[in-house]
Every structure is written in structure tokens, then in C-alpha cells.
């Protein structure tokens, strides 16, 4: 198993997920220890010399003018965690809480936060032993960082809060006792370093980056199969067209679909048909999917800056330079998450349109409602009701949370990002689009069946067979719950994309002046 050095190595969304899943080990190096202890010594110097530094020798927020005695600094930090743990609602997923721990350790390990070494070691112990705190999903405004969720995340360090044990919640005191551990005594600034930061927002964004990539790849693959099933034209995917409007996402999607279809018998069978052009949901796949892919790339690039940054406050540059700034403000990732929410919603919106199109029945040889015999049977009619419902729900979730701001902290924090809401909405829309694409997958595979004995390309045929191994061709009405579940699993697992990538190793696509393999990370 490869090691990742907290505070030193460059963290990516995929590496963070690997650490969270136990596929990679996060470690603390000797250099990291030196950097952390140096920063902690700077904080102690501030206390010993009675300097006035926000959050170290003063109160917090509107109490920043209240001076705290040296012998009260520990109590100040513990009270900070207790008073700020005011989150409400259902807990976030355990994996999100674990990601928050991983992201926070990496930020603190850079040595600019004044944290103590034993505190960092305890957080890593929580990660390595899957002793994960319970964090409510609501309560952060995404400005002084994610104060409420991070307070819940780190209450267990001082013996409070709750811990996940399997799927059950247990009191921290009991869990620590069962492991032979005692609560920690926080030093000056430690509480502030723990709860100032963007790790709640960033954990949602990291998850979204990985899940969006899987959705984008599945969407291209499923749309290609639907294009085949509905006798769509391959010409809108010619590079000559996209060379004239060279948006990166458009070019990538067009090249991928062209390469997936260029040797298809089905494409050749209607090469000289009388249809002049296809509806937008087929003809404009590169433009629609491509724009969403470009939005994903923006989110990915922004997130990877964020998760390698120091986002608490104040920042200890050295003993003589302590800066109280705004690095905890969530705006830099709140805006891209709102943009990504819109982008992934549109992926579901156009997928619903292709599902509808597949039910109409036309000269493509595909029967109305995708069933050979209807009347007594309703066929696939009601599947599109579900995609319509989910697409509509997504539209209601697309209002940008970052467009709102409500002043907090008696006006000291007079502009907030609401990025925590951006992150939660984004993951909900991603989940909805997983279900929409599941239905398009079922419809696309069914449509392709009606073109036999003609064959598509090797990759599309292999993907179709993989679907048929789990989902049969449907000839009469039947309960669809298990079929929907099987399609969802095929998409969510990334199995279809992995299979396509394995088969496509010999295919390359011209992209930005270089050769890229199909389904490589964009």
C-alpha cells in the first residue's frame, strides 16, 4: 500500500478518496513533526509574551477585543468547541466525516496553524482506526469556515460528542475508554485551528469531483448507445466541426463518441437515409455534455487548490508574523459547486429528453414505448415519468446557494458564502442524475435490441452484453424495481466505464494536440 505524507505530498480528490477507503495510508513524517512543533512554539511565545493576537489571547468573533489571561487559554479553546457545536439535522455520511478528518490533518500538517503534535496524532488515530465522529449536516454558513460541523467533528478530542460504531452512535467517553484513551487538553489557538477551515465544504466537493467524473463518463457511453438505438447520425461528432469551435469539453466528448461508433454496422445501415438532422438531445451531445465536463474540470482544479491550502485563521507565518485574514471563507469553492450543480443537472435534463425521444417510435425501427406489443402493455412509458420528476427536482435545487448571504457574528462576519449548502445540493443532484442515467441505460439497451442482426462496434456490443447479463430484454410489463436497481449499480460502480476503457486501450483520440486514450481522466 502506498503512503501519502500529510502536509508534504500533493493531495488530489482521488487520493483523498483512497485514504478514506483504506486503499492508501496517510502518514506523518519527521519533517512534518518539526514544522508542526515550530508553529506550536510560535503560539506559545505569543502567550508567554502577552501579545494581543486574535483567537490566541482574545475572544472570538465580536468578542475579539476581550483579552484572555494566559492561564485561561486552554479553557477558551475547549469552550470554543463546545459553544460552536450547534449543528442540526441528520448526520452526514460517515465517509464524508472521515474525509473531513483527512482534509483537516493535511491542512494542519503544513505547520502554519499552531496545532500541537499530540493533537495531530490523535486525529490520525481516528482516521486509521475508523473511529469517526458524528457530524450533523446543517448549521454552517461557509464563512469562518465550517464552524458548526468542524466543532462536532472535533468534540471527541476533548471527550464530548458522539462516534460512529458500525451504524450506531455512541458517546465519545465510552468509545475512548474502550480504546484506553483519555480526552486531550487543548493548547492556545488549537480549538480555533480545528474549527476554522473549509473541510465540510471541501469534503462534499471532493466527493462530487469523483462522482461527477464517473457520471460524465457513463453519460457519454449511454448516450452513444442511445444514438445507435435511435439511428442517430455520426456527422455531428466529426472533428472538422469541432475544430471550428474548439471548446475542450466539446472536443473531448465528440471525439469519444465518434471513436465509439466509427466502425458500426448500424451507422452504415442508415448512412444515406432521408433524415436531414437529429433532435438536439442527440445532435448536441458534444455541446451539452462537453459544457458539463468543462464545469467539472473547473471544480476539480479549484478543489485541488483548496485541499492543499491552509484555510484556518489566524495563520502563523513565523514568530513575528501572524496574519488574521479570510482564508476560511468558502466563496472560492462555493461558486464552482453551484456551477457544477447546474452542469450535472443539465446532464440529467438532456438524458430525460433522450428517454422521451426513445419512446416516441419512428422510422428508426424502434417501436413506440420500446415494446413490440403495446395496448395491453404500457411498455417503458412510466420510466420517463421518473426521469421527468427527478429532472424537475434538480431544477429546483439549482438556485445558487452562494447567491445568498446573511450576516452573522453580530456583523463581524457580514458576508458569508453558504458553500455548505452548495455542497449538499450538489451531491443530491448527482444522486438524482445517477437514477436518470440508469433509466436511459435501460431504454438505450432496449432500443439497440431492435436493430438485430446488425451490430454496433466492439465496445458498444460488449457494454450492451454486460447490461444484458444483469437486465433482460423486456417483452411485457413487469415490476421494474429490481431492474432499476441493477442499472443504478452498473452506473454507480463505474463497471461499464472500466470495461469500456479496458477494451478501448488501442483507441486514441486527438485532443488538444496530443493523443488521449478513450475514457482517460479529462
Coordinates of C-alpha atoms in Angstrom, one line a residue:
X1 CA 0.0 0.0 0.0
X2 CA 1.4 3.4 -1.0
X3 CA 1.9 6.1 1.7
X4 CA 0.7 9.7 1.5
X5 CA 2.7 12.2 3.6
X6 CA 0.3 14.6 5.3
X7 CA 1.4 18.2 4.8
X8 CA 4.0 17.4 2.2
X9 CA 2.6 15.4 -0.7
X10 CA 0.1 16.9 -3.2
X11 CA -3.4 15.8 -2.3
X12 CA -5.9 15.1 -5.1
X13 CA -9.6 14.2 -4.9
X14 CA -8.9 10.6 -5.9
X15 CA -6.0 10.2 -3.3
X16 CA -8.3 11.6 -0.6
X17 CA -10.9 9.0 -1.5
X18 CA -8.3 6.3 -1.5
X19 CA -7.2 7.2 2.0
X20 CA -10.8 7.4 3.1
X21 CA -11.4 3.8 1.7
X22 CA -8.2 2.4 3.3
X23 CA -6.6 1.9 -0.1
X24 CA -3.8 4.3 0.7
X25 CA -2.2 5.1 4.1
X26 CA -1.8 8.7 5.3
X27 CA 1.4 9.1 7.4
X28 CA 3.1 11.9 9.4
X29 CA 6.8 12.4 8.6
X30 CA 9.7 13.6 10.8
X31 CA 9.7 16.9 8.7
X32 CA 6.1 17.4 9.4
X33 CA 6.6 17.0 13.1
X34 CA 9.4 19.6 13.0
X35 CA 7.1 22.1 11.2
X36 CA 4.1 21.5 13.5
X37 CA 6.2 21.8 16.7
X38 CA 7.8 25.0 15.4
X39 CA 4.4 26.5 14.7
X40 CA 3.1 25.5 18.2
X41 CA 6.2 27.1 19.8
X42 CA 5.4 30.4 18.0
X43 CA 1.9 30.3 19.6
X44 CA 3.4 29.6 23.0
X45 CA 5.7 32.6 22.5
X46 CA 2.7 34.8 21.8
X47 CA 1.1 33.6 25.1
X48 CA 4.3 34.0 27.1
X49 CA 5.0 37.5 25.9
X50 CA 1.3 38.5 26.3
X51 CA 0.9 39.7 22.7
X52 CA -2.7 40.5 21.6
X53 CA -3.5 38.0 18.8
X54 CA -7.0 37.1 17.7
X55 CA -8.2 33.8 19.0
X56 CA -5.0 33.1 20.9
X57 CA -5.1 35.8 23.6
X58 CA -8.5 37.3 22.7
X59 CA -12.1 36.1 22.4
X60 CA -13.7 35.2 19.1
X61 CA -15.9 37.0 16.6
X62 CA -17.4 40.1 18.1
X63 CA -15.5 39.3 21.3
X64 CA -12.2 39.9 19.6
X65 CA -11.5 42.8 21.9
X66 CA -11.8 40.7 25.0
X67 CA -8.3 39.9 26.4
X68 CA -7.8 36.4 27.8
X69 CA -5.3 35.6 30.6
X70 CA -2.6 33.1 29.8
X71 CA -3.9 30.6 32.4
X72 CA -7.4 30.7 30.7
X73 CA -6.3 30.0 27.2
X74 CA -6.9 26.2 27.4
X75 CA -10.4 26.8 28.8
X76 CA -11.0 29.3 25.9
X77 CA -10.2 26.7 23.3
X78 CA -12.4 24.0 24.9
X79 CA -15.3 26.4 25.3
X80 CA -14.9 27.3 21.6
X81 CA -15.6 23.7 20.5
X82 CA -18.5 23.3 23.0
X83 CA -20.2 26.5 22.1
X84 CA -19.9 26.1 18.3
X85 CA -21.2 22.6 18.1
X86 CA -24.7 23.7 17.3
X87 CA -25.3 21.7 14.1
X88 CA -28.8 20.2 13.4
X89 CA -30.4 17.7 11.1
X90 CA -29.4 14.2 10.1
X91 CA -25.8 13.3 10.3
X92 CA -23.7 13.4 7.1
X93 CA -22.5 10.1 5.7
X94 CA -19.6 8.5 7.6
X95 CA -17.3 8.7 4.6
X96 CA -17.8 12.5 4.4
X97 CA -16.9 12.8 8.1
X98 CA -13.8 10.7 7.5
X99 CA -12.9 12.9 4.5
X100 CA -13.2 16.0 6.7
X101 CA -10.7 14.5 9.1
X102 CA -8.3 13.6 6.3
X103 CA -8.5 17.1 4.7
X104 CA -8.1 18.8 8.1
X105 CA -5.0 16.8 9.0
X106 CA -3.4 17.6 5.7
X107 CA -4.0 21.4 6.2
X108 CA -2.8 21.4 9.8
X109 CA 0.3 19.3 9.0
X110 CA 1.6 22.1 6.8
X111 CA 2.8 23.8 10.0
X112 CA 1.0 27.2 9.9
X113 CA -1.8 26.6 12.4
X114 CA -0.2 26.3 15.9
X115 CA -1.6 22.9 16.5
X116 CA 0.2 20.5 18.9
X117 CA 1.8 17.3 17.7
X118 CA -0.2 15.0 20.0
X119 CA -3.4 16.6 18.7
X120 CA -2.5 15.8 15.1
X121 CA -1.5 12.2 16.2
X122 CA -4.9 11.7 17.8
X123 CA -6.8 12.9 14.7
X124 CA -4.7 10.4 12.6
X125 CA -5.6 7.7 15.1
X126 CA -9.3 8.4 14.5
X127 CA -8.7 8.1 10.7
X128 CA -6.6 4.9 10.9
X129 CA -8.9 3.1 13.3
X130 CA -12.2 4.3 11.7
X131 CA -13.3 6.0 14.9
X132 CA -15.4 8.6 13.0
X133 CA -17.3 11.4 14.8
X134 CA -20.9 12.1 14.1
X135 CA -21.4 15.4 12.2
X136 CA -24.9 17.0 11.6
X137 CA -25.4 18.2 8.1
X138 CA -26.9 21.7 8.8
X139 CA -25.5 24.7 10.5
X140 CA -22.6 26.0 8.5
X141 CA -22.7 29.3 6.6
X142 CA -19.3 28.6 5.0
X143 CA -17.6 31.8 6.0
X144 CA -15.5 31.5 9.2
X145 CA -15.1 28.1 7.6
X146 CA -17.5 25.3 8.6
X147 CA -17.6 26.2 12.3
X148 CA -20.5 24.1 13.5
X149 CA -19.7 20.8 11.6
X150 CA -16.0 21.1 12.4
X151 CA -16.8 21.6 16.1
X152 CA -18.9 18.4 16.1
X153 CA -16.0 16.7 14.2
X154 CA -13.5 17.6 16.9
X155 CA -15.6 17.4 20.1
X156 CA -14.4 13.8 20.6
X157 CA -10.8 15.2 21.1
X158 CA -11.9 16.7 24.4
X159 CA -14.2 13.8 25.3
X160 CA -17.6 15.1 24.1
X161 CA -19.8 14.4 21.1
X162 CA -20.7 11.1 19.5
X163 CA -18.8 8.5 17.5
X164 CA -20.0 6.0 14.8
X165 CA -19.5 2.4 15.9
X166 CA -20.7 0.5 12.9
X167 CA -24.1 2.1 12.1
X168 CA -24.7 3.0 15.7
X169 CA -23.9 6.3 17.5
X170 CA -22.1 6.0 20.9
X171 CA -20.9 8.6 23.4
X172 CA -17.3 9.6 22.9
X173 CA -16.4 9.0 26.5
X174 CA -17.4 5.3 26.2
X175 CA -15.6 4.8 22.9
X176 CA -12.3 6.4 24.1
X177 CA -12.4 4.4 27.3
X178 CA -12.9 1.2 25.4
X179 CA -9.7 2.0 23.5
X180 CA -7.8 3.0 26.6
X181 CA -7.6 6.7 25.7
X182 CA -8.2 9.9 27.6
X183 CA -9.5 13.2 26.3
X184 CA -6.9 15.7 25.2
X185 CA -6.1 19.1 26.8
X186 CA -6.1 21.7 24.0
X187 CA -3.4 24.4 24.0
X188 CA -3.7 28.0 22.9
X189 CA -5.2 28.5 19.4
X190 CA -5.9 24.8 18.9
X191 CA -9.6 25.0 19.1
X192 CA -9.6 27.8 16.6
X193 CA -7.3 25.9 14.3
X194 CA -9.6 22.9 14.4
X195 CA -12.9 24.7 13.6
X196 CA -11.7 27.4 11.2
X197 CA -11.5 25.9 7.8
X198 CA -13.4 24.7 4.8
X199 CA -13.2 21.0 5.3
X200 CA -17.0 20.3 5.4
X201 CA -17.5 22.1 2.1
X202 CA -14.3 20.6 0.7
X203 CA -15.3 17.0 1.6
X204 CA -18.5 17.4 -0.3
X205 CA -16.6 18.9 -3.2
X206 CA -14.0 16.1 -3.3
X207 CA -16.8 13.5 -3.3
X208 CA -18.5 15.5 -6.1
X209 CA -15.4 15.6 -8.2
X210 CA -15.0 11.8 -8.2
X211 CA -18.7 11.1 -8.6
X212 CA -19.2 13.7 -11.4
X213 CA -16.3 12.2 -13.4
X214 CA -18.0 8.8 -13.2
X215 CA -21.3 10.3 -14.3
X216 CA -19.8 12.2 -17.2
X217 CA -18.1 9.0 -18.5
X218 CA -21.2 6.9 -18.1
X219 CA -23.3 9.7 -19.7
X220 CA -21.1 9.7 -22.8
X221 CA -21.2 5.9 -23.0
X222 CA -25.0 5.6 -22.5
X223 CA -25.7 8.5 -24.9
X224 CA -23.6 6.7 -27.6
X225 CA -25.7 3.6 -27.1
X226 CA -28.9 5.6 -27.4
X227 CA -27.6 7.3 -30.5
X228 CA -27.2 3.9 -32.0
X229 CA -30.6 2.7 -30.9
X230 CA -32.3 5.7 -32.5
X231 CA -30.3 5.6 -35.7
X232 CA -28.6 9.0 -34.9
X233 CA -26.1 10.5 -37.3
X234 CA -22.4 10.3 -36.6
X235 CA -21.6 13.5 -38.5
X236 CA -22.2 15.9 -35.6
X237 CA -19.2 14.2 -34.0
X238 CA -16.7 14.8 -36.8
X239 CA -13.6 16.7 -35.6
X240 CA -13.8 19.1 -38.6
X241 CA -17.0 20.6 -37.0
X242 CA -15.5 20.9 -33.5
X243 CA -12.2 22.3 -34.8
X244 CA -14.2 25.4 -35.7
X245 CA -15.5 25.8 -32.1
X246 CA -12.7 24.3 -30.0
X247 CA -14.1 24.2 -26.5
X248 CA -12.2 21.5 -24.7
X249 CA -15.2 19.6 -23.3
X250 CA -17.0 19.6 -26.7
X251 CA -13.9 18.3 -28.5
X252 CA -13.4 15.5 -25.9
X253 CA -17.0 14.3 -26.0
X254 CA -17.3 14.5 -29.8
X255 CA -14.0 12.5 -30.3
X256 CA -15.0 9.9 -27.7
X257 CA -18.4 9.2 -29.3
X258 CA -17.0 9.3 -32.9
X259 CA -14.4 6.7 -32.0
X260 CA -17.0 4.5 -30.2
X261 CA -19.2 4.5 -33.4
X262 CA -17.0 4.8 -36.4
X263 CA -17.0 1.1 -37.4
X264 CA -20.6 0.4 -36.6
X265 CA -22.8 -1.6 -39.0
X266 CA -25.8 0.2 -37.6
X267 CA -24.3 3.6 -38.5
X268 CA -23.5 2.3 -42.0
X269 CA -27.1 1.0 -42.5
X270 CA -28.6 4.5 -42.5
X271 CA -25.7 6.4 -44.0
X272 CA -27.8 7.6 -46.9
X273 CA -31.2 7.9 -45.2
X274 CA -33.5 10.9 -45.9
X275 CA -33.4 12.3 -42.3
X276 CA -31.6 15.7 -42.5
X277 CA -30.7 16.2 -38.9
X278 CA -31.4 14.7 -35.4
X279 CA -33.1 16.4 -32.4
X280 CA -30.8 18.4 -30.2
X281 CA -30.7 15.8 -27.5
X282 CA -28.7 13.6 -30.0
X283 CA -27.1 16.1 -32.3
X284 CA -25.9 18.4 -29.5
X285 CA -24.4 15.8 -27.1
X286 CA -20.9 17.3 -27.5
X287 CA -22.1 20.8 -26.7
X288 CA -24.2 19.8 -23.7
X289 CA -22.1 17.0 -22.2
X290 CA -19.0 19.0 -23.1
X291 CA -20.1 22.1 -21.2
X292 CA -20.8 20.0 -18.2
X293 CA -17.4 18.3 -18.5
X294 CA -15.7 21.7 -18.6
X295 CA -17.6 22.8 -15.5
X296 CA -16.3 19.6 -13.8
X297 CA -12.8 20.4 -14.8
X298 CA -13.1 23.9 -13.2
X299 CA -14.4 22.3 -10.0
X300 CA -11.6 19.8 -10.0
X301 CA -8.9 22.4 -10.4
X302 CA -10.4 24.6 -7.7
X303 CA -10.9 21.8 -5.2
X304 CA -7.3 20.6 -5.6
X305 CA -6.0 24.1 -4.7
X306 CA -8.4 24.2 -1.8
X307 CA -7.5 20.8 -0.2
X308 CA -3.7 21.6 -0.4
X309 CA -4.2 25.0 1.2
X310 CA -4.1 26.4 4.8
X311 CA -7.7 27.6 5.5
X312 CA -7.8 28.5 9.2
X313 CA -7.3 31.8 11.0
X314 CA -5.1 33.4 12.1
X315 CA -2.2 31.9 10.1
X316 CA 1.2 31.6 11.9
X317 CA 3.7 32.5 9.2
X318 CA 6.5 32.8 11.7
X319 CA 7.1 34.1 15.3
X320 CA 6.8 37.7 14.2
X321 CA 4.2 37.5 11.5
X322 CA 0.7 36.3 12.5
X323 CA -2.0 37.2 9.9
X324 CA -5.7 37.4 10.7
X325 CA -7.3 37.1 7.3
X326 CA -10.1 35.4 5.4
X327 CA -8.7 32.1 4.2
X328 CA -11.6 30.3 5.7
X329 CA -14.2 32.0 3.5
X330 CA -15.8 29.4 1.3
X331 CA -16.5 31.6 -1.7
X332 CA -13.7 30.1 -3.9
X333 CA -15.3 26.7 -3.8
X334 CA -19.0 27.7 -3.2
X335 CA -19.3 29.3 -6.7
X336 CA -17.8 26.3 -8.6
X337 CA -20.0 23.9 -6.6
X338 CA -23.1 25.9 -7.6
X339 CA -21.9 25.9 -11.2
X340 CA -21.3 22.1 -11.0
X341 CA -24.8 21.6 -9.7
X342 CA -26.2 23.3 -12.7
X343 CA -23.9 21.4 -15.0
X344 CA -24.7 18.0 -13.6
X345 CA -28.5 18.9 -13.6
X346 CA -28.2 19.6 -17.3
X347 CA -26.7 16.2 -17.9
X348 CA -29.9 14.7 -16.3
X349 CA -32.1 17.1 -18.2
X350 CA -30.8 16.1 -21.6
X351 CA -30.8 12.4 -20.6
X352 CA -34.6 12.7 -19.8
X353 CA -35.1 14.2 -23.3
X354 CA -33.4 11.2 -24.9
X355 CA -35.5 8.8 -22.9
X356 CA -38.6 10.6 -24.1
X357 CA -37.3 10.5 -27.7
X358 CA -36.8 6.7 -27.4
X359 CA -40.5 6.2 -26.5
X360 CA -42.0 8.0 -29.5
X361 CA -41.5 5.3 -32.1
X362 CA -40.4 6.3 -35.5
X363 CA -38.7 5.2 -38.7
X364 CA -35.6 4.1 -36.8
X365 CA -37.3 0.7 -36.4
X366 CA -37.8 1.2 -32.7
X367 CA -41.5 0.6 -31.6
X368 CA -43.5 3.0 -29.6
X369 CA -42.8 2.8 -25.9
X370 CA -39.9 0.4 -26.7
X371 CA -42.2 -2.7 -26.6
X372 CA -43.1 -4.8 -29.6
X373 CA -46.7 -5.3 -28.3
X374 CA -48.4 -2.4 -26.5
X375 CA -52.0 -1.6 -25.6
X376 CA -52.3 -4.4 -23.1
X377 CA -48.8 -3.4 -22.1
X378 CA -47.7 0.2 -21.2
X379 CA -44.1 -0.6 -22.0
X380 CA -41.5 1.9 -20.9
X381 CA -43.9 4.8 -20.7
X382 CA -43.8 5.4 -16.9
X383 CA -40.0 5.2 -16.7
X384 CA -39.9 8.7 -18.3
X385 CA -42.3 10.0 -15.6
X386 CA -39.5 9.2 -13.1
X387 CA -36.8 10.9 -15.2
X388 CA -39.1 13.9 -15.5
X389 CA -39.7 14.1 -11.8
X390 CA -36.0 13.8 -11.0
X391 CA -35.1 16.4 -13.7
X392 CA -37.7 18.8 -12.2
X393 CA -36.4 18.3 -8.7
X394 CA -32.9 19.0 -9.9
X395 CA -34.0 22.3 -11.4
X396 CA -35.4 23.4 -8.0
X397 CA -32.0 22.6 -6.5
X398 CA -30.1 24.7 -9.0
X399 CA -30.7 28.0 -7.3
X400 CA -27.1 29.0 -6.3
X401 CA -26.7 28.9 -2.5
X402 CA -23.7 31.3 -2.9
X403 CA -26.1 34.0 -4.2
X404 CA -27.3 34.4 -0.7
X405 CA -25.6 35.9 2.4
X406 CA -27.0 36.5 5.9
X407 CA -24.7 38.5 8.3
X408 CA -23.6 36.6 11.4
X409 CA -21.5 37.1 14.5
X410 CA -23.1 40.5 15.3
X411 CA -22.0 41.8 11.9
X412 CA -18.3 40.9 12.3
X413 CA -18.9 38.2 9.7
X414 CA -21.1 40.3 7.4
X415 CA -20.7 38.3 4.2
X416 CA -20.9 34.5 4.1
X417 CA -20.6 32.0 1.3
X418 CA -23.3 29.4 2.2
X419 CA -21.0 26.9 0.5
X420 CA -22.0 24.1 2.8
X421 CA -25.5 24.3 1.2
X422 CA -23.9 24.3 -2.2
X423 CA -22.1 21.1 -1.4
X424 CA -25.1 19.3 0.0
X425 CA -27.3 20.3 -3.0
X426 CA -24.6 19.2 -5.5
X427 CA -24.4 15.7 -4.0
X428 CA -28.2 15.4 -4.1
X429 CA -28.3 16.4 -7.8
X430 CA -25.6 13.9 -8.6
X431 CA -27.6 11.2 -6.9
X432 CA -30.7 12.1 -8.9
X433 CA -28.8 12.1 -12.1
X434 CA -27.4 8.6 -11.3
X435 CA -31.0 7.4 -11.3
X436 CA -31.9 9.3 -14.5
X437 CA -29.0 7.8 -16.4
X438 CA -30.0 4.4 -15.0
X439 CA -33.3 4.7 -16.8
X440 CA -31.6 6.0 -20.0
X441 CA -29.3 2.9 -19.9
X442 CA -32.4 0.6 -19.7
X443 CA -34.1 2.4 -22.6
X444 CA -30.9 2.6 -24.8
X445 CA -30.2 -1.2 -24.4
X446 CA -33.8 -2.0 -25.3
X447 CA -33.7 0.2 -28.4
X448 CA -30.5 -1.4 -29.6
X449 CA -32.1 -4.8 -29.5
X450 CA -34.5 -3.9 -32.3
X451 CA -31.6 -3.4 -34.8
X452 CA -30.6 -7.1 -34.8
X453 CA -29.0 -8.7 -36.7
X454 CA -27.0 -5.6 -37.3
X455 CA -24.1 -5.0 -34.8
X456 CA -22.6 -1.9 -33.3
X457 CA -18.9 -1.6 -32.5
X458 CA -16.9 -4.0 -30.4
X459 CA -17.1 -1.7 -27.3
X460 CA -20.8 -0.9 -27.6
X461 CA -21.7 -4.5 -28.1
X462 CA -19.6 -5.5 -25.1
X463 CA -21.2 -2.9 -23.0
X464 CA -24.7 -4.0 -24.2
X465 CA -23.9 -7.6 -23.3
X466 CA -22.7 -6.6 -19.8
X467 CA -26.1 -4.9 -19.4
X468 CA -27.9 -7.9 -20.7
X469 CA -26.0 -10.1 -18.2
X470 CA -28.0 -8.2 -15.5
X471 CA -31.0 -6.8 -17.2
X472 CA -33.1 -8.9 -19.7
X473 CA -34.8 -7.6 -22.9
X474 CA -38.3 -6.8 -21.7
X475 CA -41.2 -8.1 -23.7
X476 CA -44.2 -7.4 -21.4
X477 CA -45.0 -5.3 -18.4
X478 CA -43.3 -6.3 -15.2
X479 CA -42.2 -4.8 -11.9
X480 CA -39.2 -2.6 -12.6
X481 CA -37.7 -2.0 -9.1
X482 CA -35.0 -4.7 -9.3
X483 CA -34.2 -3.7 -12.9
X484 CA -33.8 -0.1 -11.9
X485 CA -31.5 -1.2 -9.0
X486 CA -29.3 -3.3 -11.3
X487 CA -28.9 -0.4 -13.8
X488 CA -28.1 2.0 -10.9
X489 CA -25.4 -0.4 -9.6
X490 CA -23.9 -0.7 -13.1
X491 CA -23.5 3.1 -13.3
X492 CA -22.6 3.9 -9.7
X493 CA -19.9 1.2 -9.6
X494 CA -18.2 2.5 -12.7
X495 CA -18.2 -1.0 -14.0
X496 CA -19.3 -0.1 -17.6
X497 CA -16.8 2.6 -17.9
X498 CA -14.0 0.4 -16.6
X499 CA -15.0 -2.3 -19.1
X500 CA -15.1 0.1 -22.0
X501 CA -11.7 1.6 -21.0
X502 CA -10.2 -1.9 -20.9
X503 CA -11.5 -2.7 -24.4
X504 CA -10.5 0.7 -25.7
X505 CA -6.8 0.6 -24.9
X506 CA -5.9 0.5 -28.6
X507 CA -8.1 3.5 -29.4
X508 CA -6.7 7.0 -29.1
X509 CA -8.4 10.4 -29.8
X510 CA -6.8 13.6 -31.0
X511 CA -7.3 16.0 -28.2
X512 CA -5.5 19.4 -27.7
X513 CA -2.7 18.4 -30.0
X514 CA -1.9 15.1 -28.3
X515 CA -3.3 11.6 -28.3
X516 CA -5.5 10.5 -25.4
X517 CA -6.9 7.1 -24.7
X518 CA -10.7 6.8 -24.5
X519 CA -12.1 7.3 -21.0
X520 CA -8.9 8.7 -19.6
X521 CA -9.4 11.3 -17.0
X522 CA -10.1 14.6 -18.8

